Every structure is written in C-alpha cells, then in structure tokens.
Amino acid sequence: IDGGWVAISAIAKRIGLGGISDYKQSFVNLADRRHLAAHDITANIPLTDLQNSVKEIIGICCSFDLLLSHSLSIHNLKQIPTKAAPLKQEAVKLLFISGHPTKAGFYNEQREKSGPTLGKRYTLKTHNTLVAAETSALNNARINREQLLYLDSRAMPDKWITW
C-alpha cells in the first residue's frame, strides 16, 4: 500500500474523519495515553481526550481495514500490488448509506466522486427503508467493487462491508 499513514489519513478524510492532521502521531498519542492509564494509577486522562479518541480510533481502524481489504480483494483477483506498483488509496472506491438529512426514515445511497473531486459524494438514490437502501447498495458495491460504509447520525462510519 503506497504511503502507509498518508494513505490512512487520506481515506479517513474521504470518509468524513479528516479533522485529524496526522493519524500516525494520533496513533502514537493514543498508545501513550493508553500505556499511561494502564500503568500509572495517578494518571489523569481528561474526558475530552477520551471522547476525541473515538473519532481517531474509528478513522485509523476503518481506513486501515478498507485499504487492507481492498488490497486482499485485488490480490485474490490475481491483480497483485507490488513494490513497483503499490495499491494507491485513490483505487479504493467508496459507497455510503446514511439517513436522509430532512426525511425521517429515508436513507441516501451515495457514491464518492472520482478524479479531482475525490472525496465529494453524490446521491444515487433516496430509499424509503433501510432494507431497500442496503439491498441496492450491496448490489452496487458488489458490481462496482466498492467498499460500503454505513454512516450514523453524526456522519461517522457505524459499520462497513468490503468486497
């Protein structure tokens, strides 16, 4: 995978978790805070640090999983990334399901744009049930080899399905 932490940060930004400037440093800070809390009974980790950590952890884990899953999927198709031609984060295609912002009980199926507008989304269809959105999105994700992300009411990945 080309770029390692840079790729993780780019994917995190594309899924809406780009407020962290350096995910590698964030990972180091999370590990340090966890180590401190586990080994120093006088440690005082502010509640806001713990709350902010959730977004950082989801950004790291989701992005890493999407990159690794995509790499494995193309490897299984015998399109094996190499050091000379590594997987680039731009090759990971994203599809989203999220609640409609103004219509309660409706769900948007959104696709990420490609090229210079990578990271921007457009709505493919608005569905009147979650089941209808899932059925359509799972089919589209399979056909187009897209990673499917379910976004919660805060627009954070709640779960994701890889192809």
XYZ file of C-alpha atoms in Angstrom:
163
model
C 0.000 0.000 0.000
C 1.511 3.256 -1.138
C 2.086 5.846 1.561
C 1.120 3.942 4.719
C -0.032 6.565 7.209
C -0.566 9.131 4.447
C -2.987 6.687 2.790
C -4.779 6.072 6.100
C -5.152 9.840 6.607
C -6.438 10.288 3.040
C -9.044 7.520 3.386
C -10.120 8.927 6.769
C -10.623 12.330 5.156
C -12.630 10.763 2.321
C -14.984 9.031 4.774
C -15.518 12.246 6.710
C -12.981 11.829 9.523
C -10.337 14.181 8.204
C -10.148 16.616 11.102
C -7.005 14.889 12.377
C -3.908 16.358 10.747
C -1.571 13.425 11.381
C -3.040 9.978 12.030
C 0.382 8.477 12.678
C 1.011 10.936 15.511
C -2.541 10.396 16.694
C -1.849 6.654 16.933
C 1.336 7.311 18.930
C -0.551 9.671 21.267
C -3.369 7.139 21.750
C -0.848 4.410 22.573
C 0.971 6.692 25.021
C -2.271 7.673 26.795
C -3.365 4.057 26.997
C 0.022 2.990 28.373
C -0.025 5.808 30.931
C -3.564 4.967 32.071
C -2.739 1.270 32.354
C 0.487 1.657 34.325
C 0.151 4.835 36.380
C -2.689 4.907 38.912
C -2.279 8.664 39.303
C -2.773 9.292 35.579
C -5.440 11.819 34.749
C -6.718 11.497 31.182
C -9.247 14.303 30.509
C -12.711 13.182 29.444
C -12.458 15.291 26.272
C -9.324 13.331 25.275
C -11.253 10.085 25.661
C -14.222 11.424 23.692
C -11.998 12.724 20.883
C -10.146 9.415 20.812
C -13.241 7.652 19.471
C -13.119 9.586 16.181
C -9.363 8.982 15.872
C -9.678 5.252 16.565
C -12.524 4.827 14.070
C -10.557 6.813 11.477
C -7.475 4.627 11.896
C -9.276 1.291 12.108
C -11.805 1.868 9.330
C -9.222 3.326 6.936
C -6.707 0.557 7.638
C -9.374 -2.110 7.145
C -10.624 -0.574 3.890
C -7.087 -0.369 2.489
C -6.109 -3.861 3.594
C -9.390 -5.440 2.456
C -9.158 -3.788 -0.945
C -5.561 -4.938 -1.317
C -6.509 -8.513 -0.420
C -9.503 -8.446 -2.771
C -7.449 -7.390 -5.773
C -4.761 -9.892 -4.768
C -7.431 -12.611 -4.909
C -8.238 -11.458 -8.446
C -4.540 -12.016 -9.305
C -4.005 -8.238 -9.589
C -1.249 -8.347 -7.017
C 0.174 -4.998 -5.869
C 3.960 -4.856 -5.912
C 6.586 -2.513 -4.525
C 6.971 -1.055 -8.010
C 3.186 -0.748 -8.469
C 1.637 -0.493 -4.996
C -2.016 -0.014 -4.188
C -2.860 3.680 -4.079
C -5.569 4.907 -1.738
C -7.372 6.502 -4.698
C -8.083 2.980 -6.012
C -10.375 2.265 -3.063
C -13.899 3.106 -4.230
C -16.447 4.113 -1.596
C -20.222 3.832 -1.409
C -22.268 5.160 1.526
C -25.628 4.627 3.196
C -26.792 7.370 5.538
C -30.011 8.685 6.949
C -31.655 11.378 4.852
C -30.944 14.779 6.429
C -34.559 16.011 6.303
C -36.804 12.975 5.705
C -37.047 10.766 8.790
C -36.971 7.063 7.939
C -35.436 7.634 4.478
C -31.887 6.682 3.512
C -29.497 8.054 0.921
C -27.244 5.819 -1.126
C -24.256 7.939 -2.098
C -21.239 7.290 -4.288
C -17.943 9.040 -3.985
C -16.833 11.049 -6.991
C -13.506 10.218 -8.609
C -10.670 12.243 -10.073
C -10.069 15.803 -8.861
C -13.312 15.758 -6.843
C -12.352 12.578 -4.945
C -13.961 12.676 -1.519
C -17.099 14.506 -2.647
C -20.311 12.469 -2.849
C -23.424 12.447 -4.929
C -26.722 10.728 -4.190
C -27.553 7.764 -6.383
C -30.967 7.229 -4.860
C -33.037 8.000 -1.787
C -34.721 4.891 -0.370
C -37.808 4.760 1.842
C -36.444 1.933 4.037
C -33.053 0.840 5.291
C -33.638 -2.611 3.789
C -34.189 -1.093 0.326
C -31.047 1.051 0.703
C -28.992 -1.962 1.827
C -30.260 -4.183 -0.980
C -29.441 -1.597 -3.625
C -26.112 -0.539 -2.118
C -24.873 -4.108 -1.577
C -25.677 -4.918 -5.192
C -23.949 -1.766 -6.472
C -20.936 -2.344 -4.219
C -20.554 -5.916 -5.496
C -20.887 -4.953 -9.162
C -18.548 -1.939 -8.899
C -16.122 -3.374 -6.328
C -16.852 -0.594 -3.878
C -16.420 -0.589 -0.120
C -19.776 0.091 1.562
C -19.905 2.328 4.635
C -22.913 2.885 6.869
C -22.819 6.357 8.404
C -24.554 7.113 11.697
C -26.446 10.274 12.577
C -23.112 12.058 13.249
C -21.879 11.040 9.753
C -19.334 8.667 11.309
C -18.833 5.124 9.994
C -21.004 2.815 12.072
C -20.077 -0.300 10.123
C -18.584 -1.142 6.764
C -18.650 -4.030 4.318
C -15.776 -4.780 1.986
C -15.960 -6.693 -1.268
